XYZ file of C-alpha atoms in Angstrom:
784
model
C -6.191 40.647 -16.361
C -7.802 40.016 -19.827
C -4.967 41.327 -21.566
C -3.205 38.707 -19.830
C -5.012 35.776 -20.259
C -5.112 36.777 -23.691
C -1.293 36.617 -23.856
C -0.751 33.929 -22.316
C -2.563 31.206 -24.218
C -1.112 33.218 -27.412
C 2.569 31.872 -25.257
C 0.893 28.246 -25.034
C -0.122 28.535 -28.862
C 3.708 29.184 -29.761
C 5.468 27.320 -27.594
C 3.986 23.657 -26.735
C 6.810 22.172 -26.524
C 8.100 23.742 -23.407
C 4.871 23.486 -21.907
C 4.564 19.886 -23.041
C 6.427 18.719 -19.876
C 4.584 20.402 -17.230
C 1.307 19.625 -19.271
C 2.114 16.100 -19.100
C 3.945 16.022 -14.782
C -0.029 17.611 -14.263
C -1.973 14.887 -15.271
C -0.147 12.307 -13.946
C -0.425 13.950 -11.018
C -4.273 14.585 -11.054
C -4.979 10.468 -12.336
C -2.978 9.207 -9.362
C -4.853 11.769 -7.104
C -8.148 10.566 -8.446
C -7.206 7.038 -7.634
C -6.137 7.399 -4.611
C -9.663 9.355 -3.754
C -11.383 6.275 -5.165
C -10.313 3.937 -3.409
C -10.476 6.051 0.369
C -13.591 7.213 -0.284
C -14.569 3.220 -1.107
C -13.373 2.516 1.811
C -15.229 4.817 3.606
C -18.482 4.658 1.753
C -18.420 2.111 0.371
C -20.024 -1.659 0.619
C -21.308 -5.417 0.031
C -24.708 -6.628 -1.061
C -26.248 -9.739 0.389
C -25.272 -13.081 -1.441
C -26.183 -15.696 1.303
C -28.635 -13.716 3.673
C -30.017 -11.797 0.136
C -33.888 -13.851 1.219
C -34.271 -12.522 4.949
C -35.241 -8.701 5.414
C -33.012 -8.853 8.499
C -30.312 -9.930 9.839
C -29.973 -10.958 13.890
C -26.144 -11.191 14.500
C -22.860 -9.833 15.962
C -21.399 -6.847 16.663
C -17.625 -6.938 14.588
C -16.366 -4.129 16.821
C -15.108 -4.068 19.673
C -15.717 -0.476 21.138
C -14.124 1.037 24.003
C -15.415 4.176 25.332
C -12.651 7.062 26.422
C -12.181 9.450 28.931
C -13.685 12.203 26.990
C -16.813 9.585 26.458
C -16.504 9.449 23.015
C -17.082 5.995 21.875
C -14.791 4.383 19.635
C -14.675 1.020 18.099
C -12.634 -1.210 16.250
C -12.587 -4.079 13.769
C -12.612 -7.885 15.235
C -10.747 -10.600 13.482
C -12.555 -13.166 13.783
C -16.979 -13.375 13.403
C -18.764 -12.603 16.748
C -21.268 -15.367 17.086
C -24.561 -14.877 18.754
C -27.346 -17.478 21.632
C -29.111 -19.920 19.256
C -31.177 -19.383 22.439
C -31.687 -15.863 21.097
C -34.063 -17.577 18.088
C -36.749 -18.600 20.498
C -36.363 -14.670 22.364
C -36.646 -13.303 18.046
C -39.837 -15.928 17.009
C -41.738 -14.708 20.241
C -41.443 -10.629 18.365
C -45.668 -9.816 16.747
C -45.206 -9.435 13.530
C -42.295 -12.068 12.893
C -43.794 -14.444 10.119
C -40.166 -17.133 10.659
C -36.873 -17.296 12.407
C -33.438 -19.309 10.896
C -30.749 -19.678 12.752
C -27.610 -20.386 10.839
C -23.989 -21.446 11.343
C -20.796 -20.766 9.227
C -17.878 -22.215 8.672
C -14.719 -23.176 6.486
C -15.258 -26.577 4.773
C -11.856 -28.604 3.342
C -12.650 -24.832 0.311
C -16.138 -24.325 0.600
C -18.149 -22.602 2.366
C -20.937 -24.895 4.786
C -23.747 -24.345 6.427
C -26.680 -26.399 8.133
C -29.667 -26.982 6.291
C -31.242 -25.417 7.519
C -30.067 -22.472 6.647
C -31.114 -22.715 3.193
C -33.942 -20.328 3.510
C -31.846 -17.202 3.532
C -31.329 -17.180 -0.202
C -32.978 -18.641 -0.914
C -31.240 -22.388 -1.508
C -33.954 -24.424 -3.080
C -32.616 -28.275 -4.888
C -32.053 -29.300 -7.821
C -31.763 -33.145 -8.115
C -31.962 -34.974 -4.693
C -33.179 -34.284 -1.180
C -31.774 -32.895 2.398
C -29.887 -33.966 4.391
C -30.472 -36.350 6.728
C -27.708 -38.257 8.604
C -24.371 -37.361 9.510
C -22.728 -38.703 6.971
C -25.042 -36.440 3.570
C -24.062 -33.495 2.455
C -25.495 -30.942 -0.407
C -23.294 -28.812 -2.868
C -24.164 -25.721 -4.562
C -24.774 -26.074 -9.153
C -21.572 -25.291 -9.083
C -20.163 -28.962 -7.661
C -22.720 -30.865 -9.203
C -20.798 -33.950 -9.614
C -18.048 -33.937 -6.893
C -17.584 -35.940 -4.671
C -16.692 -34.859 -0.523
C -14.273 -37.178 1.073
C -15.129 -38.989 3.624
C -19.694 -37.942 2.927
C -22.126 -39.307 0.273
C -24.169 -35.968 -1.262
C -27.378 -36.215 -1.874
C -28.227 -33.776 -2.695
C -27.567 -30.505 -6.009
C -29.156 -26.684 -5.209
C -30.541 -24.948 -8.344
C -28.425 -22.230 -7.626
C -24.924 -21.115 -6.986
C -24.005 -17.985 -4.855
C -21.322 -16.445 -7.235
C -19.029 -14.915 -4.383
C -18.625 -18.320 -2.728
C -18.777 -22.172 -2.908
C -21.641 -23.599 -0.822
C -21.980 -26.766 1.404
C -24.814 -28.489 3.428
C -24.559 -30.820 6.282
C -27.047 -31.743 8.851
C -27.587 -28.933 11.167
C -26.697 -30.932 14.040
C -23.442 -32.058 12.097
C -22.659 -28.323 10.766
C -23.104 -27.281 14.995
C -20.554 -29.749 15.659
C -18.072 -29.566 13.240
C -18.373 -25.369 14.234
C -17.561 -26.501 17.843
C -19.175 -23.789 18.687
C -22.130 -25.269 20.706
C -24.787 -23.210 21.583
C -24.337 -20.326 18.958
C -25.210 -19.370 16.129
C -23.784 -17.150 13.144
C -27.125 -14.972 12.635
C -30.272 -14.922 12.637
C -32.496 -14.133 9.614
C -35.727 -13.234 10.284
C -38.932 -12.542 8.610
C -41.480 -9.726 9.541
C -44.615 -9.450 8.227
C -45.223 -6.319 8.430
C -42.413 -3.436 9.130
C -41.476 -4.742 12.801
C -39.343 -3.720 14.593
C -36.796 -5.864 15.873
C -35.089 -5.619 18.818
C -32.236 -7.752 21.038
C -31.453 -7.252 24.494
C -28.684 -9.541 23.814
C -24.824 -8.121 24.232
C -22.688 -8.355 21.125
C -25.875 -8.834 18.885
C -26.927 -6.317 16.559
C -29.690 -5.925 13.960
C -28.197 -5.406 9.998
C -30.456 -4.865 7.480
C -30.407 -3.705 3.802
C -26.441 -3.541 2.519
C -25.336 -3.732 6.463
C -26.225 -7.961 5.972
C -23.100 -8.100 3.250
C -21.159 -6.822 5.140
C -21.978 -8.929 7.772
C -22.105 -11.755 5.301
C -18.669 -11.008 4.714
C -16.900 -9.454 7.268
C -13.568 -9.533 5.092
C -15.006 -6.566 2.949
C -15.408 -4.731 6.321
C -11.803 -5.384 6.631
C -10.839 -4.538 3.388
C -12.985 -1.777 3.489
C -10.085 -0.861 6.233
C -7.713 -0.960 4.530
C -8.381 1.496 1.752
C -8.692 3.345 4.038
C -5.526 3.324 4.887
C -3.835 2.772 1.596
C -5.900 5.429 -0.216
C -4.838 8.094 2.197
C -0.941 6.798 2.911
C -0.625 6.381 -1.045
C -2.569 9.591 -1.734
C -0.810 11.649 0.536
C 2.452 10.494 -0.741
C 1.686 11.066 -4.742
C 0.698 14.618 -3.761
C 4.490 14.972 -2.564
C 5.453 13.426 -5.015
C 3.035 15.847 -7.595
C 4.378 18.194 -6.201
C 7.833 17.914 -6.249
C 8.456 16.792 -9.867
C 5.395 19.084 -10.776
C 8.145 22.552 -8.845
C 10.733 21.007 -10.254
C 9.365 20.728 -14.474
C 7.858 23.445 -14.368
C 11.732 25.455 -12.158
C 13.456 24.028 -15.298
C 10.858 25.817 -17.779
C 11.541 28.799 -16.626
C 14.734 28.597 -16.344
C 14.530 27.754 -20.606
C 11.882 30.677 -20.631
C 14.462 33.240 -18.414
C 15.246 36.035 -22.277
C 11.739 35.501 -22.399
C 10.571 36.551 -18.849
C 13.815 39.379 -19.800
C 12.297 40.825 -22.026
C 8.782 41.506 -21.497
C 10.651 43.353 -17.431
C 13.292 44.817 -20.190
C 10.326 46.640 -22.350
C 7.663 47.513 -19.105
C 6.046 43.904 -18.308
C 5.667 45.552 -14.292
C 6.748 42.449 -12.015
C 2.912 41.654 -11.340
C 2.187 41.378 -15.039
C 4.849 38.918 -15.526
C 4.119 37.067 -12.767
C 0.279 36.995 -14.085
C 1.262 35.370 -16.866
C 2.860 32.820 -15.896
C 0.131 32.455 -14.071
C -2.285 32.552 -15.895
C -0.269 30.091 -17.704
C -0.120 27.571 -15.439
C -3.943 27.401 -14.607
C -4.443 26.780 -18.308
C -2.785 23.772 -18.673
C -4.131 23.029 -14.771
C -7.386 23.267 -16.053
C -7.015 20.718 -18.910
C -4.625 18.572 -17.863
C -6.385 18.080 -14.392
C -9.486 17.610 -16.304
C -7.867 14.825 -18.797
C -6.073 13.375 -15.395
C -8.739 12.921 -13.543
C -10.851 10.648 -16.559
C -7.935 9.079 -16.453
C -7.619 8.799 -12.788
C -10.942 7.163 -12.988
C -9.780 4.115 -15.054
C -6.470 3.717 -13.392
C -9.094 3.249 -9.788
C -10.825 0.009 -11.948
C -7.681 -0.982 -12.662
C -6.003 -0.989 -8.907
C -9.721 -2.439 -7.813
C -9.031 -5.574 -10.353
C -5.495 -5.517 -9.315
C -6.475 -6.214 -5.938
C -9.399 -9.275 -5.798
C -6.464 -11.354 -8.298
C -4.003 -10.179 -5.072
C -6.915 -11.036 -2.626
C -6.414 -7.461 -0.934
C -10.134 -7.457 -1.727
C -13.377 -8.426 -2.482
C -15.099 -9.284 -5.983
C -18.652 -7.719 -4.509
C -17.463 -4.804 -3.174
C -17.513 -2.060 -5.853
C -16.062 0.647 -6.221
C -17.526 4.475 -4.979
C -17.107 7.085 -8.368
C -18.414 9.653 -7.475
C -17.054 13.482 -8.511
C -14.962 13.761 -5.645
C -12.727 12.743 -6.614
C -12.112 13.814 -10.135
C -13.122 17.878 -8.521
C -10.192 17.620 -6.033
C -8.033 16.035 -8.573
C -8.895 18.973 -10.077
C -8.874 21.640 -7.611
C -5.004 19.650 -6.296
C -3.558 19.629 -10.314
C -4.211 23.612 -10.442
C -3.684 25.471 -7.027
C 0.355 23.210 -7.089
C 0.677 24.328 -10.700
C -0.427 28.341 -10.225
C 1.914 27.825 -6.856
C 4.926 25.776 -8.210
C 4.630 28.222 -12.112
C 4.652 31.411 -9.375
C 7.512 30.453 -7.524
C 9.306 29.241 -10.534
C 8.928 32.101 -11.591
C 9.782 34.325 -8.651
C 13.437 35.531 -8.921
C 13.564 36.119 -12.713
C 10.295 38.927 -12.008
C 11.674 40.037 -8.882
C 14.697 41.977 -10.260
C 14.940 45.163 -12.397
C 14.843 44.974 -16.102
C 19.179 45.394 -17.163
C 19.243 42.938 -14.381
C 16.926 40.708 -16.195
C 18.760 40.077 -19.570
C 22.037 39.872 -17.707
C 20.470 36.970 -15.327
C 20.300 35.515 -19.530
C 23.430 35.297 -20.097
C 24.762 34.475 -16.986
C 23.129 31.949 -14.635
C 22.837 33.650 -10.540
C 26.210 33.102 -8.822
C 24.753 31.945 -5.552
C 21.649 29.788 -4.410
C 18.889 32.442 -3.105
C 18.075 33.083 0.057
C 15.071 32.210 0.982
C 15.732 28.561 -1.557
C 19.059 28.579 0.653
C 16.870 28.719 4.005
C 14.313 25.938 2.983
C 16.532 23.624 1.668
C 18.236 23.482 5.677
C 14.687 23.549 7.282
C 14.617 20.058 4.785
C 17.695 18.690 5.788
C 16.279 19.025 9.828
C 12.829 17.541 9.207
C 14.715 15.009 7.596
C 17.319 14.733 10.431
C 13.666 14.922 13.214
C 11.976 12.580 11.036
C 14.613 9.708 10.921
C 14.997 9.736 14.163
C 11.051 9.620 14.773
C 11.488 6.333 12.803
C 13.801 4.569 14.534
C 12.100 4.843 17.369
C 8.861 3.480 15.332
C 7.911 -0.178 15.977
C 4.594 -0.981 14.457
C 3.930 -1.210 10.817
C 0.631 0.912 10.788
C 2.572 3.806 12.202
C 6.072 2.912 10.796
C 5.008 2.899 7.700
C 3.478 6.364 5.735
C 6.518 7.425 7.745
C 9.100 5.989 6.022
C 8.388 7.183 2.807
C 7.632 10.886 4.209
C 11.224 10.478 6.160
C 12.822 9.471 1.523
C 10.487 12.243 0.682
C 11.605 15.233 2.847
C 15.388 14.448 2.831
C 14.954 14.358 -1.472
C 13.080 17.730 -1.323
C 16.656 19.060 0.410
C 19.070 17.116 -2.609
C 15.882 19.180 -4.700
C 16.284 23.003 -2.998
C 20.149 22.502 -2.436
C 20.182 20.617 -6.049
C 22.717 23.921 -7.045
C 25.258 23.942 -4.358
C 25.302 20.221 -5.097
C 25.692 20.639 -8.716
C 28.144 23.279 -8.530
C 30.306 20.343 -5.657
C 30.638 17.962 -8.493
C 31.111 20.325 -11.243
C 34.239 21.439 -8.791
C 35.302 17.749 -9.389
C 38.831 16.967 -11.181
C 36.184 15.476 -13.562
C 38.562 13.533 -16.287
C 36.468 12.246 -19.057
C 38.904 11.139 -22.807
C 38.812 12.235 -26.035
C 36.919 16.381 -28.014
C 32.976 14.278 -26.104
C 35.078 14.426 -22.765
C 35.453 18.440 -22.170
C 32.707 19.665 -23.933
C 30.708 17.227 -21.142
C 32.361 18.878 -18.978
C 32.992 21.483 -19.938
C 28.786 22.105 -20.851
C 28.300 21.159 -17.124
C 30.027 23.302 -14.975
C 28.585 25.836 -17.918
C 24.831 24.297 -17.036
C 25.418 24.012 -12.978
C 20.993 25.203 -12.959
C 21.193 22.514 -15.697
C 22.369 20.153 -13.762
C 20.469 20.186 -10.400
C 17.622 20.148 -12.860
C 18.157 16.474 -13.805
C 20.045 15.620 -10.646
C 16.657 15.771 -9.044
C 13.915 13.565 -10.154
C 16.529 10.721 -10.911
C 17.257 11.063 -7.185
C 13.738 10.940 -6.989
C 13.194 6.596 -8.260
C 16.464 5.860 -6.976
C 15.213 6.679 -3.695
C 11.470 5.902 -3.411
C 12.042 2.818 -5.960
C 14.611 1.405 -3.452
C 12.592 2.393 -0.069
C 9.753 1.502 -1.212
C 11.528 -2.385 -2.408
C 13.157 -2.778 0.567
C 11.289 -1.977 3.134
C 9.160 -5.562 2.344
C 12.866 -7.033 2.086
C 13.958 -6.159 5.526
C 10.887 -6.583 6.581
C 11.053 -10.794 5.510
C 14.218 -11.391 6.002
C 14.243 -10.259 10.242
C 11.220 -12.327 9.506
C 12.505 -15.201 7.901
C 15.114 -15.631 9.877
C 13.386 -15.543 13.453
C 11.163 -18.521 11.914
C 14.249 -20.330 10.895
C 15.923 -20.040 13.549
C 13.244 -20.663 15.925
C 11.730 -23.739 14.503
C 13.422 -27.193 16.163
C 9.856 -29.899 14.225
C 10.786 -31.647 11.896
C 8.183 -32.228 10.541
C 4.917 -29.162 9.943
C 1.988 -30.953 9.094
C -0.873 -28.249 6.884
C -4.530 -27.492 7.509
C -6.948 -30.525 7.812
C -4.228 -32.677 9.560
C -4.729 -34.777 12.700
C -2.650 -33.765 15.537
C -4.114 -36.878 17.624
C -3.052 -38.941 14.704
C 0.589 -37.451 14.307
C 0.716 -38.331 18.508
C 0.617 -42.271 16.894
C 2.975 -42.092 14.489
C 6.662 -44.414 16.405
C 9.443 -41.665 16.531
C 7.103 -38.651 16.898
C 8.955 -36.800 19.862
C 6.010 -33.913 20.276
C 2.975 -32.618 18.088
C 2.414 -28.843 18.625
C -1.038 -27.362 16.677
C -0.601 -24.100 16.285
C -3.451 -20.673 15.711
C -2.126 -17.957 13.802
C -4.321 -14.706 14.984
C -4.821 -11.725 15.776
C -6.342 -10.301 19.453
C -7.017 -6.562 20.829
C -5.376 -4.376 23.673
C -6.600 -0.543 24.191
C -8.111 -1.482 20.186
C -4.495 -2.205 19.316
C -3.546 -4.990 17.319
C -1.499 -7.981 18.083
C -0.517 -10.822 16.397
C -0.908 -14.343 18.129
C 0.408 -17.176 17.756
C -1.593 -19.752 19.677
C 0.018 -23.076 20.553
C -0.499 -26.617 22.356
C 2.121 -26.423 24.910
C 2.947 -29.929 25.887
C 6.635 -30.743 24.019
C 6.708 -26.701 23.071
C 10.827 -26.370 23.595
C 11.381 -29.942 21.354
C 8.707 -28.095 17.905
C 10.229 -23.975 18.592
C 12.974 -22.140 20.103
C 11.706 -17.944 20.625
C 14.372 -16.777 22.644
C 13.532 -16.460 25.403
C 14.609 -13.351 28.227
C 12.577 -13.698 30.949
C 10.426 -16.357 32.480
C 10.093 -19.680 31.473
C 7.266 -21.146 28.656
C 6.740 -24.213 31.364
C 3.947 -21.802 33.393
C 1.999 -21.123 29.685
C -1.924 -22.040 30.305
C -5.317 -21.290 29.865
C -4.787 -17.782 31.794
C -1.152 -17.320 30.708
C 0.900 -16.154 28.489
C 4.079 -15.537 26.539
C 4.804 -11.964 25.053
C 7.704 -10.915 23.467
C 9.738 -7.880 24.231
C 8.590 -5.475 21.333
C 5.169 -5.895 22.335
C 5.996 -6.137 25.516
C 7.635 -2.582 25.636
C 4.264 -1.381 23.459
C 2.034 -2.563 26.934
C 4.945 -1.453 29.941
C 4.021 -5.238 30.147
C 6.859 -7.142 32.779
C 6.817 -11.125 34.228
C 3.680 -12.004 36.347
C 1.958 -8.883 35.617
C -1.872 -9.897 34.213
C -2.881 -8.723 30.833
C -6.774 -7.852 29.576
C -6.752 -8.566 26.037
C -10.093 -9.440 23.814
C -9.546 -12.232 21.272
C -10.799 -11.907 17.681
C -14.635 -13.030 17.917
C -15.234 -9.403 20.639
C -14.382 -12.192 23.694
C -12.434 -10.940 26.620
C -9.950 -12.678 28.218
C -6.660 -11.668 30.660
C -3.710 -13.696 31.076
C -1.511 -13.784 33.201
C 2.600 -12.771 31.502
C 5.092 -15.619 31.846
C 7.582 -15.297 29.995
C 8.869 -12.488 27.071
C 10.497 -14.012 23.830
C 12.489 -12.020 21.026
C 11.514 -12.939 17.893
C 8.008 -11.487 18.154
C 8.387 -11.019 13.948
C 8.500 -14.843 13.199
C 6.017 -15.397 16.151
C 3.949 -12.791 16.800
C 3.649 -10.083 19.710
C 1.373 -12.995 21.990
C 1.884 -16.459 22.039
C -1.242 -18.047 23.996
C -2.935 -21.127 24.985
C -4.081 -23.558 22.062
C -7.201 -23.650 23.940
C -7.893 -20.637 25.398
C -7.473 -19.483 21.217
C -9.177 -22.248 18.880
C -13.860 -21.472 20.571
C -12.902 -17.886 18.948
C -11.362 -18.289 15.875
C -13.489 -18.533 11.886
C -11.129 -21.601 11.111
C -9.475 -23.629 13.967
C -7.601 -25.852 12.100
C -4.202 -24.600 11.988
C -0.808 -26.431 11.013
C 0.615 -29.235 12.943
C 4.765 -29.083 13.999
C 6.132 -32.495 14.225
C 9.844 -33.474 15.635
C 10.261 -36.383 14.918
C 8.933 -39.848 12.633
C 8.972 -40.784 9.646
C 7.911 -38.041 6.894
C 5.374 -41.414 4.468
C 4.190 -42.114 8.047
C 3.229 -38.982 9.003
C 1.417 -37.874 5.976
C -0.904 -41.573 5.765
C -1.577 -41.163 9.120
C -2.283 -36.871 9.334
C -4.413 -37.248 6.341
C -2.491 -33.882 5.537
C 0.365 -32.924 3.356
C 3.807 -32.642 5.206
C 6.868 -30.091 5.142
C 10.401 -30.127 5.752
C 11.245 -28.807 9.343
C 12.024 -25.451 6.977
C 8.868 -24.793 5.287
C 7.687 -23.435 8.120
C 10.699 -20.890 8.175
C 8.499 -19.319 4.332
C 7.287 -16.252 5.658
C 3.261 -15.386 3.918
C 3.289 -11.569 3.681
C -0.100 -11.375 1.640
C -0.046 -7.307 1.366
C 3.533 -7.187 0.533
C 2.291 -7.413 -3.506
C -0.638 -5.039 -2.872
C 2.290 -2.513 -1.657
C 4.262 -3.685 -4.121
C 0.797 -3.216 -6.671
C 0.447 0.280 -4.937
C 3.323 2.503 -4.662
C 4.644 1.099 -7.785
C 2.242 4.482 -9.274
C 4.940 5.967 -7.363
C 7.599 4.613 -8.644
C 6.014 5.040 -12.298
C 5.266 8.619 -11.723
C 8.840 9.219 -10.685
C 9.784 6.696 -14.216
C 7.402 9.766 -16.211
C 9.447 12.982 -14.197
C 12.818 11.383 -15.278
C 11.836 11.193 -19.231
C 10.074 14.623 -19.023
C 12.677 16.649 -17.630
C 15.836 15.002 -19.460
C 13.384 15.057 -22.814
C 13.424 18.798 -21.524
C 16.528 18.963 -20.658
C 17.807 17.918 -24.224
C 14.710 19.719 -26.466
C 15.886 23.220 -24.281
C 19.630 22.993 -26.146
C 18.848 22.562 -29.945
C 20.594 25.746 -29.949
C 23.328 25.009 -28.336
C 23.744 21.620 -30.181
C 23.194 23.054 -33.380
C 27.107 25.806 -32.029
C 28.359 22.808 -31.424
C 28.009 21.758 -35.167
C 28.399 24.534 -36.920
C 32.269 25.350 -35.431
C 33.028 21.559 -36.523
C 32.459 19.005 -33.638
C 30.067 16.343 -35.552
C 26.815 13.993 -34.690
C 28.376 10.993 -32.908
C 31.311 13.752 -30.958
C 28.670 15.341 -29.139
C 25.356 12.273 -28.584
C 28.135 11.241 -26.723
C 28.237 14.287 -25.085
C 24.610 14.167 -23.982
C 25.900 10.527 -22.548
C 28.412 11.758 -20.368
C 26.462 14.214 -18.526
C 23.385 12.247 -18.490
C 25.581 8.933 -17.493
C 27.733 11.924 -14.850
C 24.018 13.135 -13.814
C 23.907 9.396 -12.988
C 25.759 8.536 -10.325
C 25.130 11.464 -8.198
C 21.291 10.682 -7.886
C 21.634 7.398 -8.096
C 24.426 7.888 -5.444
C 22.252 10.557 -2.967
C 19.272 8.761 -3.808
C 20.602 5.236 -2.212
C 22.077 7.321 0.606
C 19.182 8.425 0.815
C 16.276 5.322 1.059
C 19.777 3.551 2.587
C 19.600 6.181 5.962
C 15.871 6.204 5.779
C 15.525 2.325 5.588
C 18.287 1.897 8.605
C 15.786 3.465 10.770
C 13.274 1.993 9.912
C 15.181 -1.167 10.051
C 16.326 -0.111 13.341
C 12.325 0.296 15.226
C 11.089 -3.049 14.026
C 13.862 -5.197 13.973
C 16.390 -3.842 16.862
C 19.499 -3.868 13.671
C 20.247 -0.656 12.061
C 21.526 -2.852 9.327
C 17.844 -3.698 6.332
C 18.277 -6.465 4.210
C 18.943 -5.126 0.265
C 19.915 -7.799 -2.157
C 22.398 -6.995 -4.384
C 20.211 -8.434 -6.789
C 17.419 -5.978 -6.705
C 19.286 -2.828 -6.592
C 21.380 -3.192 -9.461
C 18.986 -4.081 -11.094
C 17.745 -0.298 -10.171
C 20.043 1.250 -10.271
C 20.039 -0.362 -13.865
C 16.474 0.571 -14.343
C 17.198 4.544 -13.675
C 20.474 4.718 -16.244
C 18.591 2.591 -18.364
C 15.676 4.977 -18.152
C 18.181 8.114 -18.248
C 20.078 6.805 -21.306
C 17.342 6.653 -23.078
C 15.690 9.673 -22.204
C 18.682 12.182 -23.610
C 19.384 9.337 -26.760
C 16.063 9.864 -28.355
C 15.495 14.156 -27.738
C 19.025 14.216 -28.836
C 18.889 12.371 -31.563
C 16.175 14.536 -32.893
C 18.284 18.126 -32.453
C 20.816 16.598 -34.110
C 18.875 15.318 -37.305
C 17.695 18.708 -37.648
C 20.346 21.272 -39.706
C 22.453 23.261 -37.899
C 21.597 26.499 -40.597
C 17.298 25.668 -39.825
C 17.992 25.582 -36.330
C 19.120 28.399 -35.714
C 17.582 30.518 -37.557
C 14.580 29.247 -36.142
C 12.560 31.837 -34.439
C 12.559 30.889 -30.355
């Protein structure tokens, strides 16, 4: 064993270029796994330090989860989309607890870009006045130090605090005015409690809980909890996809490396090395490379994790005060994973050479194998069958949470099938009557037919990059285009008023025929989340068309609902059925289905009455759809921005940018694999190119030959990658939109193809120029 390790070290020292490609692939894989692990761990264990609640040792607030006990007796919990409020009367009960010295109630709600409160809650931070006085009248406010000197329309600034919180802009009203503006009679957001000694604070109100330490930060920043849930999902999906891509790339890289070393390994077998010894040698080399690449890659992955966090914060998908968890576990997992992947990839790649007899092994170096190994053929056919099954499954999924991971997995399984059956694909390509002009074309045609194994190795990463890039990009465009089409066809309003506009004032504008107030939120039904639009029912048919396929919207009210066709299928609900749901703040409700509509992507899974929902959302302002009326008159009367009716059809997809950033890492990894593979393949042909130069081929002819080969491989790979992505996207679109036609912008697709081709040509041209710049005699005389 020691002899094999020593031999492996010597081989690595003398074949640095041959192992560089495997090292780069493993390093990138370790970095990706580490970064994804950091995101996942932050989602599981990350915490947010309190800011506004920092001055209160104990906070009593609502339970921010909806809970359900399953038949097995196990309780499951899902995060609410809105803040759960608690009775203000609970403060009196807490004040009577022995040992409690002070109790402070607070309300919190958005107001003109601020987080607004009543002045009584200033003690929670605590806030103190730097100048001025506390508000005493309904039109008086106090602003934080960051906004000293600012004017607030409709109010008088009578005080400025000495403090300003880093994560929020704060404004204070009088206690009575704050509760009136919040619109939650008898309810408060939270209660701060100051025990004089260690006191067990208990609450007897359903839905109320006690929070201490960093738990207070989770109550203060409910969006941080949403971000944690998103990070768990994103980290898991991205990590799983990264790992599968890494395995595919690393196996391909090692396969190419072993292919280039067949003569070397065959000579070892010919001089008496046993198959087990050669396998241990190859495995030892892989472990040495994997250990170094894993260690360096995990360090790079930590930096990558911090970069991802900064991008997510910039995109608003993650609050700045959600701390990134840094622990040794992601790095350990990355190193172990890298070692396992490297060892398995090397052993699998060298399997054929180590199992044949020495004389046959030497023959293999002179004459490539006539057929594909049976095991590889069976694995490829199984991968094809897996791709078919996953495609069928994907076509039946109609929720984004379920379809997103299956979409990436489907594209990967199809690509794995191409990788396993690559030699057959390459042989089929070279069997075509390829024609290219001139000496370079003739040489390229002969070279491709003689090196089908090399062609297969080059096709795989190019196919992977094309398939993954197209799938990632066009999943988003397909969903966005479908929702945009539904909104564009369904909005009948002439104008859209932005948040804060007065619907009552808009109704008084001459020429206005109908006004519909719209709120966006979500509800839980059996713990599953459903998107909701809450509307004022009067005149709804004049401002929007939901494409009702059953029932009528005339019966929409506080105890009824319209439901999309997709949601109706998921819930197995029909007209007249009663559906139990939990509103965004945890309040249970039951509604009767009075209509089923087709345009669920654009208008939400459920349409409820605004009267039912408005008192249960953090921000009840929403938008206003107006049919008729003059634009300028509406702007003056409502006090809000006015858009054309088409403006309502603009689909906001904040998660799309996050997905692009996260999955962009996969695309970057695929691009590195392309450069890696093509560079290795080209540099390994130095002797071949030197022989061509010796027999009279010019440097320009040899360079053109390399370009022709690369373009052939690129055309084949782009065709395969496009086919894989189209099959995957068609299944995704069929499940999510009801149409098997995905939306693929021609400009974006051509940009992908151009980027793949440019990358392939550059990855061939640079090492090719280096190989051709050497003197042929020197190259032929050099030792391998």
